[in-house]
PDB file of C-alpha atoms in Angstrom:
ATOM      1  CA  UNK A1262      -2.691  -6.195  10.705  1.00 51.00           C
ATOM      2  CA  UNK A1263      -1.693  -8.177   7.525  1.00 48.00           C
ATOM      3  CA  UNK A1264       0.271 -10.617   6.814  1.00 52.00           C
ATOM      4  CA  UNK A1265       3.750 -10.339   5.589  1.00 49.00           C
ATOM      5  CA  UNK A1266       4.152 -13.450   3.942  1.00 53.00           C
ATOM      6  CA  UNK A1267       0.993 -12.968   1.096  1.00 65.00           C
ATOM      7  CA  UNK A1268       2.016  -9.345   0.146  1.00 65.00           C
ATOM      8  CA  UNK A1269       4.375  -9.370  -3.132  1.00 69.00           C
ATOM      9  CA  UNK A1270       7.835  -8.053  -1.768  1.00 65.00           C
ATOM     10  CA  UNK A1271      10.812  -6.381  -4.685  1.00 59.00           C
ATOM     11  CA  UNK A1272      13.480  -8.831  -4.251  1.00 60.00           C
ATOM     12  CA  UNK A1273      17.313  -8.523  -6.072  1.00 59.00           C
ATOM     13  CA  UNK A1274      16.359 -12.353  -7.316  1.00 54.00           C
ATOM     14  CA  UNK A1275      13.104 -11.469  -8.656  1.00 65.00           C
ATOM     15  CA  UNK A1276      13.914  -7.910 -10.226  1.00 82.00           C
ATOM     16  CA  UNK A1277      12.119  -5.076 -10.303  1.00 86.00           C
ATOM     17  CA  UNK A1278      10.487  -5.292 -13.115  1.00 87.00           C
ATOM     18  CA  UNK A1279       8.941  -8.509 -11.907  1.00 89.00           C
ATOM     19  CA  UNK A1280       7.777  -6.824  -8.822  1.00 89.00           C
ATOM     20  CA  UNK A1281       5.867  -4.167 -10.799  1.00 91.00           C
ATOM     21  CA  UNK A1282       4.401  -6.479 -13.021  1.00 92.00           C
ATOM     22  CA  UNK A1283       3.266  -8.492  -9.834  1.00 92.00           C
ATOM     23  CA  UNK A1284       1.517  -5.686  -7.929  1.00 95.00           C
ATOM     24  CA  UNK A1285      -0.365  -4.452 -11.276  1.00 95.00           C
ATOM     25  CA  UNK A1286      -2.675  -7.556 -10.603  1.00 94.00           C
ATOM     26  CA  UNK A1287      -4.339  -6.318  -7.705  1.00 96.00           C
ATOM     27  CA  UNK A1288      -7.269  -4.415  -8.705  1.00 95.00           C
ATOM     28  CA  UNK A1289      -8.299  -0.796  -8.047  1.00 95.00           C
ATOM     29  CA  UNK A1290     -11.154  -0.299  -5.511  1.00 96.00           C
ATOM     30  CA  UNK A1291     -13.996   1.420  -6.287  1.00 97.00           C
ATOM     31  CA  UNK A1292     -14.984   4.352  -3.630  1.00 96.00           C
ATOM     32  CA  UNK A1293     -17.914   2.535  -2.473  1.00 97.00           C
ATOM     33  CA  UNK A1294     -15.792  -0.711  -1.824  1.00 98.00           C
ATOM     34  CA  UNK A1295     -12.811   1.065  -0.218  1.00 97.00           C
ATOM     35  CA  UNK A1296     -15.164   2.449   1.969  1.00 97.00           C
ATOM     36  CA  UNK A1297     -16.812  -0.665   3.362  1.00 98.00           C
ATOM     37  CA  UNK A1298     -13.552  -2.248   3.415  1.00 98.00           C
ATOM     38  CA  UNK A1299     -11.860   0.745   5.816  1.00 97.00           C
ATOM     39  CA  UNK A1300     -15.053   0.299   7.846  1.00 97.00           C
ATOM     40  CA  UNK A1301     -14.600  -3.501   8.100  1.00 98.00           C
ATOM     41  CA  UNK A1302     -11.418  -2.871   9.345  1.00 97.00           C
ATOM     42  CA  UNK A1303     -12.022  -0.244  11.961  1.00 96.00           C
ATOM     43  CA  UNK A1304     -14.643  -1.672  13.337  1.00 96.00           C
ATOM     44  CA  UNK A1305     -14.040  -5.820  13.044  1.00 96.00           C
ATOM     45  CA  UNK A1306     -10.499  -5.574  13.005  1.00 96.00           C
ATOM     46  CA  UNK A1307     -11.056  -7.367   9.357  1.00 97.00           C
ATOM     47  CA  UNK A1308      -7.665  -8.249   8.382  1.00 96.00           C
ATOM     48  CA  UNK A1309      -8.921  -9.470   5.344  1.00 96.00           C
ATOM     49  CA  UNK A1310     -10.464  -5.953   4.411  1.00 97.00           C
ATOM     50  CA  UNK A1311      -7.041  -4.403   5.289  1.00 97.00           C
ATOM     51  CA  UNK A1312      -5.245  -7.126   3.211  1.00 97.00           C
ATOM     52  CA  UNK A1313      -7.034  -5.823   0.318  1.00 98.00           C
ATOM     53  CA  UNK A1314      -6.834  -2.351   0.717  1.00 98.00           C
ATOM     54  CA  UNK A1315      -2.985  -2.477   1.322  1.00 98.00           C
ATOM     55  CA  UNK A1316      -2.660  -4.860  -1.763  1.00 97.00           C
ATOM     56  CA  UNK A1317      -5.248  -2.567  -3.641  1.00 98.00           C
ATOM     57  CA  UNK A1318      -2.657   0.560  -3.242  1.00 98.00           C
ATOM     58  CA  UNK A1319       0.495  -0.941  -3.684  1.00 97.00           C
ATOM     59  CA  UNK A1320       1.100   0.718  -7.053  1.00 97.00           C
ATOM     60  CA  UNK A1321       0.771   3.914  -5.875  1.00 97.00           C
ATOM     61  CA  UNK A1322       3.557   3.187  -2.844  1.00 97.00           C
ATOM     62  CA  UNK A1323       5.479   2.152  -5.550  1.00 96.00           C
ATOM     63  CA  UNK A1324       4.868   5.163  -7.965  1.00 96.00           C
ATOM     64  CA  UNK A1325       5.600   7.709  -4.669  1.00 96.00           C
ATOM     65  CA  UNK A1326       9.248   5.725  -4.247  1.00 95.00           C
ATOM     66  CA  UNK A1327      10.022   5.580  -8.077  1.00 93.00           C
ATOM     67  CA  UNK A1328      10.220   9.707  -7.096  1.00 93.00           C
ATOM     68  CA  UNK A1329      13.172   9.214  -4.705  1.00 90.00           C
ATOM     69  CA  UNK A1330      15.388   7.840  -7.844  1.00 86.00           C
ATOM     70  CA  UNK A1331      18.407   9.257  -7.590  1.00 85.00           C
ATOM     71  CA  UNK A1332      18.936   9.913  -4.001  1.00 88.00           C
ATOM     72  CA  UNK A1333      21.425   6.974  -3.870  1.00 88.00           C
ATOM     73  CA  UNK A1334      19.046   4.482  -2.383  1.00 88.00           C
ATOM     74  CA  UNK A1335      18.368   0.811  -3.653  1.00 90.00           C
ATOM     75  CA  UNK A1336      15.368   0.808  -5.000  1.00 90.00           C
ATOM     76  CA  UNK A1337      13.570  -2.300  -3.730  1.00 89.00           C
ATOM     77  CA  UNK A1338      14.531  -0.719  -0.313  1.00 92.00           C
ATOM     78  CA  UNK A1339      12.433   2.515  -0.740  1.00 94.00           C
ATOM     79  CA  UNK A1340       9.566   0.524  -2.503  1.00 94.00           C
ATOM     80  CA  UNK A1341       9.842  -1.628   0.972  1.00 93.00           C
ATOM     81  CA  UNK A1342       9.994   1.318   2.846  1.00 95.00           C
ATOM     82  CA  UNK A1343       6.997   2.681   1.171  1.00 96.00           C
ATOM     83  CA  UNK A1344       4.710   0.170   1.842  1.00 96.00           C
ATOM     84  CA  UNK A1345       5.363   0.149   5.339  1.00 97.00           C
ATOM     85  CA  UNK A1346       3.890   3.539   5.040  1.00 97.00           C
ATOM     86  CA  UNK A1347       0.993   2.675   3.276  1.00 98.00           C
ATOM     87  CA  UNK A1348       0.183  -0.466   5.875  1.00 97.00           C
ATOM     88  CA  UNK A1349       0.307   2.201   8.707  1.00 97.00           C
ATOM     89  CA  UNK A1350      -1.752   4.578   6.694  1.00 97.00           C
ATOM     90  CA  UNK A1351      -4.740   1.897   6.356  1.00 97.00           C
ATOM     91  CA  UNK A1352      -4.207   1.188  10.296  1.00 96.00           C
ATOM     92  CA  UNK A1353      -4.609   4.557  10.929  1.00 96.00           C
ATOM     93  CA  UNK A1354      -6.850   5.618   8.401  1.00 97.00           C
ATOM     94  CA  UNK A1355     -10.817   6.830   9.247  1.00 96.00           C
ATOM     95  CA  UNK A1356     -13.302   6.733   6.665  1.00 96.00           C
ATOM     96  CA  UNK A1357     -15.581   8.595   8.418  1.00 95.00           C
ATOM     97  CA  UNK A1358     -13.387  11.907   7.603  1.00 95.00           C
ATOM     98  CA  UNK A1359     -14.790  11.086   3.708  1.00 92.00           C
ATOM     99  CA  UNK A1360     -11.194  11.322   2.168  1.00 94.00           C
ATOM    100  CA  UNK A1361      -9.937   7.980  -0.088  1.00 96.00           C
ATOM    101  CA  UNK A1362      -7.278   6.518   1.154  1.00 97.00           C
ATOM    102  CA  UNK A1363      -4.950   6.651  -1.466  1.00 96.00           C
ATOM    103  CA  UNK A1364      -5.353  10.420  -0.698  1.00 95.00           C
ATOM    104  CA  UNK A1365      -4.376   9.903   3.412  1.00 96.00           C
ATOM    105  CA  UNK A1366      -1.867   7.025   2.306  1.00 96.00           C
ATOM    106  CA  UNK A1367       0.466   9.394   0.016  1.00 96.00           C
ATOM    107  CA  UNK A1368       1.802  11.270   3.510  1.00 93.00           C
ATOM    108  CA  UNK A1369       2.095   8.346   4.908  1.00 95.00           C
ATOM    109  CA  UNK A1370       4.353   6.727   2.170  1.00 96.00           C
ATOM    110  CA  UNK A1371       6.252   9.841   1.930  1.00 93.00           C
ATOM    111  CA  UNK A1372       7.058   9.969   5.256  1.00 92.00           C
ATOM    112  CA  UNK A1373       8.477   6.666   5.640  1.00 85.00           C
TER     113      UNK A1373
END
């Protein structure tokens, strides 16, 4: 589906903080665009469309795993976890239904 190697990853040599900063440059889609993006990649198996639509909700993976603070967990490893989550959400996700994604991602995430 996407490539590992161009999405930002936390790492302890980077920090945290640098990861955050990192993901806040990917821009939020508008409805229209996420849209024809999910379609793209539905139909045309567009990894490029899901590339951006993972990258494009990587904040809010990371804002659902900043909630499991305190459950003992490193926190680079639930932000990790989290986006594996989200890249399963946009494989699985149908715009058809006429939900956004970020709104079909958050179980995902959670789940994970």
């Amino acid at each position: 589906m996407t490539s590992y190697a161009n999405l930002p990853a936390p790492s302890p040599e980077q920090g945290l903080n640098r990861y955050l900063q990192e993901i806040r440059r990917f821009p939020m889609l508008e409805p229209e665009e996420e849209y024809m993006l999910a379609k793209r990649w539905v139909e045309d198996q567009d990894t490029g469309a899901a590339h951006k639509l993972v990258t494009s909700h990587l904040r809010l993976a990371a804002k659902i795993a900043m909630g499991y603070r305190g459950y003992g967990l490193p926190q680079a490893e639930v932000i990790s976890e989290a986006n594996v989550g989200l890249m399963q959400a946009v494989k699985r996700f149908d715009p058809e239904k006429g939900f956004r994604l970020a709104t079909y991602a958050m179980w995902w995430i959670r789940a994970s």
